[in-house]
CSV table of C-alpha atoms in Angstrom, one decimal:
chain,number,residue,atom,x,y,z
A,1,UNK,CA,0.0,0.0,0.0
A,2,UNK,CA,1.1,3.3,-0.5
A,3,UNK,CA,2.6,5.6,0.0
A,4,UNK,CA,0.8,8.0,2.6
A,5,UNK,CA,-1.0,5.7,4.7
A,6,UNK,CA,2.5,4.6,6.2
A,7,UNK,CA,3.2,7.9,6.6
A,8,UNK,CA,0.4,7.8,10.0
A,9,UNK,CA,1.6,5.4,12.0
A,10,UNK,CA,4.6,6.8,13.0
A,11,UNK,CA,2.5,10.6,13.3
A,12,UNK,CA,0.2,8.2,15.6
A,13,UNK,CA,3.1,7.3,18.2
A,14,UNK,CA,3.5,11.3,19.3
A,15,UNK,CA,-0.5,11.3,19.9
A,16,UNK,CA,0.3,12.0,23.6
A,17,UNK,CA,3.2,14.7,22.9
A,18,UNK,CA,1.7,16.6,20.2
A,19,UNK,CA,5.2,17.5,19.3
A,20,UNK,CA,5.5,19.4,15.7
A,21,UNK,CA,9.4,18.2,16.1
A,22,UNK,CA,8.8,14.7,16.8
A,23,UNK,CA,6.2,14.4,13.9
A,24,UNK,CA,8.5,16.3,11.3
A,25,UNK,CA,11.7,13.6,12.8
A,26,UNK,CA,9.6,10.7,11.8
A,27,UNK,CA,8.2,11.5,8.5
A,28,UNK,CA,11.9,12.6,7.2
A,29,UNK,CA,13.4,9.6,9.2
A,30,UNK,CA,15.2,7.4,6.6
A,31,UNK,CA,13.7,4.0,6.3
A,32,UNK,CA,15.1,0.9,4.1
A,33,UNK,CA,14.6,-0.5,0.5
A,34,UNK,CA,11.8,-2.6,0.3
A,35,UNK,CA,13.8,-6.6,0.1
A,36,UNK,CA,13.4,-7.6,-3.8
A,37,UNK,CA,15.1,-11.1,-2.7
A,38,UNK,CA,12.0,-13.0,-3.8
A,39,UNK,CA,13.0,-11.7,-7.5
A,40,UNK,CA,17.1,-11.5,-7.4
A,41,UNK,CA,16.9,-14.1,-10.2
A,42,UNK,CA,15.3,-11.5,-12.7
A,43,UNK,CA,16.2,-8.1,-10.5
A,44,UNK,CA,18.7,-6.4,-8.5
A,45,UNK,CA,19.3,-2.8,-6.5
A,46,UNK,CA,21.3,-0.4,-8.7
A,47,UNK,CA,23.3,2.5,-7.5
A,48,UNK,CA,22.3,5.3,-10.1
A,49,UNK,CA,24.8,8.7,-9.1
A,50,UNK,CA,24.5,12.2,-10.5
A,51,UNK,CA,27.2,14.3,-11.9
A,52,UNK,CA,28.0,15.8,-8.6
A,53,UNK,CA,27.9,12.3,-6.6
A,54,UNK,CA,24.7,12.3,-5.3
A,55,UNK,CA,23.3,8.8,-5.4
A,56,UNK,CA,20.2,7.0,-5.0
A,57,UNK,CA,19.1,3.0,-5.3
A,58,UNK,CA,16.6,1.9,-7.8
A,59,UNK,CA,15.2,-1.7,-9.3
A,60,UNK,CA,16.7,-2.5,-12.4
A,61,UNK,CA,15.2,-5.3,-14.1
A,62,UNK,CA,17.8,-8.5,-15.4
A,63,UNK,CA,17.6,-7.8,-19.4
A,64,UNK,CA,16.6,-10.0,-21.6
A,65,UNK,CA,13.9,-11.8,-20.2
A,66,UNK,CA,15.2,-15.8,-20.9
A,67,UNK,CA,11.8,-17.4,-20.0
A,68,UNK,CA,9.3,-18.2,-22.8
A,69,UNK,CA,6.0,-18.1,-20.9
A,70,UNK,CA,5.3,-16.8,-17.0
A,71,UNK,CA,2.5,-14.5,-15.6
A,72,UNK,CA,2.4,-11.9,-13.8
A,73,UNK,CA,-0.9,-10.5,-11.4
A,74,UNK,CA,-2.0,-7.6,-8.8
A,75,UNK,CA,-4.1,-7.9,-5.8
A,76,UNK,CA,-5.9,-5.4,-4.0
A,77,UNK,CA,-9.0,-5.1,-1.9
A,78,UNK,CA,-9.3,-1.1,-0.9
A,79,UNK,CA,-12.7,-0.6,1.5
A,80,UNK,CA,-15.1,-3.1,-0.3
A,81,UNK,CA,-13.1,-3.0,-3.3
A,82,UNK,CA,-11.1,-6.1,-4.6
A,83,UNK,CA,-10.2,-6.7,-7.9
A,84,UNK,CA,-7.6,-8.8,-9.3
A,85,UNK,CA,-5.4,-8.1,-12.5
A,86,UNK,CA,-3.7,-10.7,-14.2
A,87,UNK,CA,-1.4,-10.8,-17.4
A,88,UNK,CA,0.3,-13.9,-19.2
A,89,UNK,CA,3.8,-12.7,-21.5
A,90,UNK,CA,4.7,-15.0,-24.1
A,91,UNK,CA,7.7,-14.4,-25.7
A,92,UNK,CA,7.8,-13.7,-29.4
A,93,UNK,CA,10.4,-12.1,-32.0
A,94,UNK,CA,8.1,-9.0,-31.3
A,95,UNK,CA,9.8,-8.8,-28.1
A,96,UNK,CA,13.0,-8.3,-29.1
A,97,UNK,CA,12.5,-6.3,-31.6
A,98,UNK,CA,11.0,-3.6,-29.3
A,99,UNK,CA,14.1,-4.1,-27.2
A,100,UNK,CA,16.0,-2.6,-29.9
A,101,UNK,CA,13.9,0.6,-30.0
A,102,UNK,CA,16.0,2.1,-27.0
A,103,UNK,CA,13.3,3.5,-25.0
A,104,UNK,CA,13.6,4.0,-21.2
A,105,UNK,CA,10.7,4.2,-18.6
A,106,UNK,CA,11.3,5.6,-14.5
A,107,UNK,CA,8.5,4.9,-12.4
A,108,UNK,CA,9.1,7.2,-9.1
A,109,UNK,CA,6.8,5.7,-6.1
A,110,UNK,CA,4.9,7.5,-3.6
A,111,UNK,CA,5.8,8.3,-0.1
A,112,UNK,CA,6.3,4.6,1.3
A,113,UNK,CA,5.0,3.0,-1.5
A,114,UNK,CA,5.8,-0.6,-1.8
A,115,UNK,CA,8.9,-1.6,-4.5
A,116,UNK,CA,7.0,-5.0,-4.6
A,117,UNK,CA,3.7,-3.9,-5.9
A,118,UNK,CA,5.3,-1.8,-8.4
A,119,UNK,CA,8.0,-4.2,-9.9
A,120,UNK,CA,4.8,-6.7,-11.3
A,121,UNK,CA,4.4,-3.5,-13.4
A,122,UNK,CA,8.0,-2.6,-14.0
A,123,UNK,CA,8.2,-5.8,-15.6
A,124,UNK,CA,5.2,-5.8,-17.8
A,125,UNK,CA,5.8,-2.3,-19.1
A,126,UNK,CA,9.4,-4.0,-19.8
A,127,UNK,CA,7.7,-6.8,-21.8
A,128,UNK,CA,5.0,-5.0,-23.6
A,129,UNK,CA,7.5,-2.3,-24.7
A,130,UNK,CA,10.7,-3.3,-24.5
A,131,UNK,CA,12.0,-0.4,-22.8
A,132,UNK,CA,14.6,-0.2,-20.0
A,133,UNK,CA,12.4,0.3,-16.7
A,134,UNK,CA,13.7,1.6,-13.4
A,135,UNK,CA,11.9,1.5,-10.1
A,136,UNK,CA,13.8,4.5,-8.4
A,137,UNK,CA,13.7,5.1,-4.4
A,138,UNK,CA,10.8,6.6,-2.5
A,139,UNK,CA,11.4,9.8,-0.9
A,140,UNK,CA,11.1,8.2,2.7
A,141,UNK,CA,14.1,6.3,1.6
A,142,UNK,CA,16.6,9.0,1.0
A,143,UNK,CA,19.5,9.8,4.0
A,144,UNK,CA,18.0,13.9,3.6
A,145,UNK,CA,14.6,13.9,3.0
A,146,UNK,CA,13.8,16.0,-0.2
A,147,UNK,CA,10.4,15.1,-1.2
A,148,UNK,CA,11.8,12.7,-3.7
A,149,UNK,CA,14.1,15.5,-5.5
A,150,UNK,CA,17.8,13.6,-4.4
A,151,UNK,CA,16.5,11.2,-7.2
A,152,UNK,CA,16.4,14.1,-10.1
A,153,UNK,CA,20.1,14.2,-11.0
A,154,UNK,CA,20.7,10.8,-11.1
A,155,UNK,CA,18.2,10.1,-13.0
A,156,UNK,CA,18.8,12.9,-15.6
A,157,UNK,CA,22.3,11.4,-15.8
A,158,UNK,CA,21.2,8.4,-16.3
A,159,UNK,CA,19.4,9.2,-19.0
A,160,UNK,CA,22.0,11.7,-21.1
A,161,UNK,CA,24.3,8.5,-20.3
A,162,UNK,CA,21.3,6.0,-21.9
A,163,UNK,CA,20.3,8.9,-24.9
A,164,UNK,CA,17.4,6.7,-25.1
A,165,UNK,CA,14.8,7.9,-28.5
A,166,UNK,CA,12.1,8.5,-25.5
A,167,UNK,CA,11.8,9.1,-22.2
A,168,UNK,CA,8.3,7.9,-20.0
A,169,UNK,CA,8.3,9.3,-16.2
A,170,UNK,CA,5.7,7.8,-14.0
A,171,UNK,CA,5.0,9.9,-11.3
A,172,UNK,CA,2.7,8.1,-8.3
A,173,UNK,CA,1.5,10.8,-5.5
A,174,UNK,CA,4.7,12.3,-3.9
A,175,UNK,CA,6.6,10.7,-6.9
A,176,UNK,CA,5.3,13.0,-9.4
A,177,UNK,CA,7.4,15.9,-8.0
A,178,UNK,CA,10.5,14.3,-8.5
A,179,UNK,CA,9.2,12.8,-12.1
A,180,UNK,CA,7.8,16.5,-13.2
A,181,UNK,CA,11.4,18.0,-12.4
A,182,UNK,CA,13.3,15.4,-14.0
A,183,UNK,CA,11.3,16.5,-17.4
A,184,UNK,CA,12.3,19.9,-17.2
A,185,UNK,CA,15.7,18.9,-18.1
A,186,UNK,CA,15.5,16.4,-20.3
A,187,UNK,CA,13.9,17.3,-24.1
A,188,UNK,CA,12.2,14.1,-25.3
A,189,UNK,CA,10.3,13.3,-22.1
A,190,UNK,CA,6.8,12.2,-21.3
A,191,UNK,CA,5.1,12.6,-18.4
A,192,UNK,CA,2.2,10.3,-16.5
A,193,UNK,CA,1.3,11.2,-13.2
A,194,UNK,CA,-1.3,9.6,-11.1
A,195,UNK,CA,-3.1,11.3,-7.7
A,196,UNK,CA,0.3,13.5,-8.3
A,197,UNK,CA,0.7,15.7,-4.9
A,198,UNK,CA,0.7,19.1,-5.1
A,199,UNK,CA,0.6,20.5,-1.5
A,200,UNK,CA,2.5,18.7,1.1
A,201,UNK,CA,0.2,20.1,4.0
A,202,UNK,CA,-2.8,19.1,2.6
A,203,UNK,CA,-1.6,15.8,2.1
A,204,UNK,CA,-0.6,15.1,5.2
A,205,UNK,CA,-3.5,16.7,7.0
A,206,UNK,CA,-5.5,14.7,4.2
A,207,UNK,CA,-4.0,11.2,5.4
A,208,UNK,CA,-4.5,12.1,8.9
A,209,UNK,CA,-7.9,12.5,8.6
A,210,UNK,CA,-8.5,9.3,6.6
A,211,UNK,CA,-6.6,7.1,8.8
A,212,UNK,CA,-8.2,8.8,12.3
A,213,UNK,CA,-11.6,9.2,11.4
A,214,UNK,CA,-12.6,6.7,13.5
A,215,UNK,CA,-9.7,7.2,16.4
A,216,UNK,CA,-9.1,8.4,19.5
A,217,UNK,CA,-6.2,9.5,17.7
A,218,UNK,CA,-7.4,12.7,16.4
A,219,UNK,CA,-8.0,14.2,19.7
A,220,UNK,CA,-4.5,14.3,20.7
A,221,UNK,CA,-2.8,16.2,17.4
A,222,UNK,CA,-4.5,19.1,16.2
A,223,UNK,CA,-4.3,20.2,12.4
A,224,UNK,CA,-1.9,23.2,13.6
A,225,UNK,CA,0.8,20.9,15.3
A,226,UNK,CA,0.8,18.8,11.8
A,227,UNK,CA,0.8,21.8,10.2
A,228,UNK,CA,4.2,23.1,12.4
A,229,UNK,CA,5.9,19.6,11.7
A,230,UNK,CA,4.8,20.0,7.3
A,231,UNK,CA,6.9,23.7,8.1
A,232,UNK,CA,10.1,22.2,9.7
A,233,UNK,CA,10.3,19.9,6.9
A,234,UNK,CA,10.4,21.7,4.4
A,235,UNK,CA,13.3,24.3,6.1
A,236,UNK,CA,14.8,21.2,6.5
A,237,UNK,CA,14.3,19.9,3.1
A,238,UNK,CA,15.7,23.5,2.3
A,239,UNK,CA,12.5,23.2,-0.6
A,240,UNK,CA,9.1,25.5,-0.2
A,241,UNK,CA,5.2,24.9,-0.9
A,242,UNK,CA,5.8,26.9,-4.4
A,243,UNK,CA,8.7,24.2,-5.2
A,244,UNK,CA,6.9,21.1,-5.0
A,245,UNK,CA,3.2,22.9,-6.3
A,246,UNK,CA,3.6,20.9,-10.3
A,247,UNK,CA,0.4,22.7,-11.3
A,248,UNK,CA,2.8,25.6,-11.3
A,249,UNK,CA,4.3,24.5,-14.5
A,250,UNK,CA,1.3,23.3,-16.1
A,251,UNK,CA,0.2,26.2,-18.3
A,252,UNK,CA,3.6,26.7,-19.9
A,253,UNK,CA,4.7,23.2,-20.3
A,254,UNK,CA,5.7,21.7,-23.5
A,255,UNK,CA,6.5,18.8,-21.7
A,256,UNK,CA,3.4,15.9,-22.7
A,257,UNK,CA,1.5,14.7,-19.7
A,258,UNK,CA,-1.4,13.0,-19.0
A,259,UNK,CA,-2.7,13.6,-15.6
A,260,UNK,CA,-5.1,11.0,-13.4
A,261,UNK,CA,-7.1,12.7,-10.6
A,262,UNK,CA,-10.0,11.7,-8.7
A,263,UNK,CA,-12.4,14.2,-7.1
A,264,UNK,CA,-13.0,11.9,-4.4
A,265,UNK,CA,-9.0,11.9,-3.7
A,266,UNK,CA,-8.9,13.4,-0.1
A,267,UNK,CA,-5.3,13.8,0.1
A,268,UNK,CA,-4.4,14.9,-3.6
A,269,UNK,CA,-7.5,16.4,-4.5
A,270,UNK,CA,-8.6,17.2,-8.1
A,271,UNK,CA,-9.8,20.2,-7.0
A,272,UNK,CA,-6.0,21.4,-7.0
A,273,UNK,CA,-6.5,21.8,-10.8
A,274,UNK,CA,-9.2,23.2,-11.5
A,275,UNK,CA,-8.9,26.3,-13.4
A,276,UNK,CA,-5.7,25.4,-14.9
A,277,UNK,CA,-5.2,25.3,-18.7
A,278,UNK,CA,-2.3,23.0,-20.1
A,279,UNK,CA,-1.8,22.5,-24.0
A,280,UNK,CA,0.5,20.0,-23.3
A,281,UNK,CA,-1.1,18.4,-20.6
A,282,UNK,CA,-4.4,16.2,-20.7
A,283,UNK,CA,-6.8,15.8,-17.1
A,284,UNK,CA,-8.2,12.6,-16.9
A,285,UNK,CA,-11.0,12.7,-13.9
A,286,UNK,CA,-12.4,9.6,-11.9
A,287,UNK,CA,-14.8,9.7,-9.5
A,288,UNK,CA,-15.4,7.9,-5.8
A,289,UNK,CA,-11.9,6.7,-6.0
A,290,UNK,CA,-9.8,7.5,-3.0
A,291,UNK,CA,-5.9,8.1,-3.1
A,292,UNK,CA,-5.4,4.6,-2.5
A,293,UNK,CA,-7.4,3.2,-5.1
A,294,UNK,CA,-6.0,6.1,-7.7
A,295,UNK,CA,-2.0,4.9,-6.7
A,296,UNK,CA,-2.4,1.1,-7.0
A,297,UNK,CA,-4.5,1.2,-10.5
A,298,UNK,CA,-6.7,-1.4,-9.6
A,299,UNK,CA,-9.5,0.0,-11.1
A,300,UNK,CA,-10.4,-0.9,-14.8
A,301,UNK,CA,-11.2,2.2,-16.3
A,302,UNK,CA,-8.2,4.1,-14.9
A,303,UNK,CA,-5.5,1.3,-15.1
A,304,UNK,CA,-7.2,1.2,-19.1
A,305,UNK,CA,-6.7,4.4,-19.9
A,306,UNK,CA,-3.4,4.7,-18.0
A,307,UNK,CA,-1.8,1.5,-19.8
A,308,UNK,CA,-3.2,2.8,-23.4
A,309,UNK,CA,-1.2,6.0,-23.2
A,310,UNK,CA,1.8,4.6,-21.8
A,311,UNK,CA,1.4,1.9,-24.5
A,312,UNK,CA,0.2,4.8,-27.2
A,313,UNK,CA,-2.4,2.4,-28.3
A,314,UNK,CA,-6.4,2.6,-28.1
A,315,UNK,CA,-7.9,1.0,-25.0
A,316,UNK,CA,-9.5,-1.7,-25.8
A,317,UNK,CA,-10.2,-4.0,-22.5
A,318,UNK,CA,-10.8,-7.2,-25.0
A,319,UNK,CA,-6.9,-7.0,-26.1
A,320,UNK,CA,-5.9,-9.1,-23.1
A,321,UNK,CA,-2.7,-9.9,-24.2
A,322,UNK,CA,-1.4,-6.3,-24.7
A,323,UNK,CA,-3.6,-5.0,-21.1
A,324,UNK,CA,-4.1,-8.1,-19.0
A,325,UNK,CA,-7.4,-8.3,-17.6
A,326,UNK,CA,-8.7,-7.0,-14.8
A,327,UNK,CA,-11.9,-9.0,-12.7
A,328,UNK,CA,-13.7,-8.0,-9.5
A,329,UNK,CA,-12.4,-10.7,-7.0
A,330,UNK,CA,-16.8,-12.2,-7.3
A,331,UNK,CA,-16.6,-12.1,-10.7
A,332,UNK,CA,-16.2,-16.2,-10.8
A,333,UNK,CA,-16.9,-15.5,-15.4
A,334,UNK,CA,-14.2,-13.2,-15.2
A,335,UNK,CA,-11.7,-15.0,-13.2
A,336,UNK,CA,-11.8,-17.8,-15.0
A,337,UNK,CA,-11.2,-16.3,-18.4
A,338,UNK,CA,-8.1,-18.0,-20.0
A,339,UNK,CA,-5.4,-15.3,-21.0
């Protein structure tokens, strides 16, 4: 799970003290890389480093893929929603073609989102495009918490070192930051950024809320001690609000984006963009999703329309081979569809 719902438990061990220090401590604390030892055989942790030394660790995927046939699914149950996605890769001489086309894909996570969850789709975006795909660090991860931006220059390194012909960034939540900034300095760059944050305070107070609604919790930190801890770190982060607002950017952006928001997104509200005009940059507008259900995809209309852009191809939910399928956990017809 993602992301910003990690982000409470640690706020919920100061109930008590109400301290603004405390709370800022634990939400810039370093924590570790997510264990890929279940998939060593197919992925390892990379170092990627910027020109000036600053480096960061990201999942890099074993290339080429030597298997003929395996499958690859998602799980999720958010509330009372469970669906299931599934995907079966057989290899073909298709495949390596596309692995000649010298693409490259980043997908930046949210705060605390899970490496696991995201390499099942690091690796089908490998197979179904043939790019190079890189699961870079979350921003709880890094030694100087930076809302994600320690991983820009590495990554734009990476990629004048690659000169791949294009350039995907997948921004998820607090990833999109780090994603929108690594577009502005590279040229051939696409962005895709799903329940991307826009206001740190918000978001926190927006998690809070969620995850106390129904706790004693919430009657021991007030908004305004959250809010104190969301100003220490950013003078500790050294970056302000305006620096991490991406909607900033939107009306003179040449940089193409497609942008997923939900307007039932509590903590990175669609309401954040209203008003703003992009010609570069599409708005694509669920409703009754919540941030969680926006960041893990698991919903078949979003994850449709977020796959068939990546992909550049119409979305079609029949062409299971290209877009998996995606079933409701009850749906026994659908689950039993062969892929």
């Amino acid at each position: 799970m993602t992301l910003w719902i990690k982000l409470c438990f640690p706020l919920a061990l100061v109930c008590l003290s109400g301290c603004a220090s405390y709370v800022a401590d634990e939400i810039t604390r370093p924590k570790e890389m997510s264990s890929i030892a279940m998939f060593s055989d197919i992925a390892n942790i990379t170092a990627l480093c910027g020109e000036t030394g600053e480096c960061i660790n990201a999942v890099e995927l074993a290339h080429p893929i030597d298997t003929s046939v395996f499958s690859l699914s998602l799980n999720g149950k958010v509330n009372n929603n469970h669906s299931i996605w599934r995907y079966k890769f057989r290899n073909s001489e298709d495949y390596y073609a596309k692995n000649a086309d010298n693409n490259l894909i980043v997908l930046f996570p949210g705060y605390g989102q899970s490496v696991n969850t995201l390499f099942v789709m690091q690796k089908w975006l490998h197979v179904t495009t043939g790019a190079k795909v890189f699961v870079v660090q979350s921003a709880n991860r890094a030694e100087h918490f930076q809302f994600g931006l320690d991983s820009v220059s590495p990554i734009v390194s990476l990629i004048n070192r690659e000169q791949p012909k294009n350039v995907k960034l997948i921004g998820f939540s607090m990833g999109a930051v780090a994603a929108h900034a690594v577009a502005q300095q590279v040229e051939n760059a696409e962005l895709h950024l799903v329940a991307p944050m826009t206001n740190f305070e918000q978001s926190t107070l927006g998690v809070w809320d969620v995850w106390t609604r129904d706790s004693l919790y919430k009657f021991f930190v007030s908004h305004e001690t959250l809010k104190d801890a969301v100003r220490l770190v950013h003078e500790r982060a050294q970056f302000s609000a305006q620096d991490i607002d991406i909607t900033r950017a939107a009306p003179s952006s040449s940089t193409p984006a497609h942008i997923y928001i939900s307007s039932s997104d509590s903590v990175t509200p669609a309401q954040n963009w209203q008003g703003i005009e992009s010609n570069a940059w599409l708005f694509h507008e669920y409703t009754g999703l919540n941030h969680l259900e926006m960041v893990t995809l698991l919903q078949k209309d979003l994850f449709l329309a977020f796959a068939a852009n990546l992909l550049g191809k119409e979305a079609d939910a029949a062409d299971i081979a290209t877009f998996g399928l995606m079933c409701d956990a009850n749906d026994e017809a659908c689950m039993s569809q062969e892929l």
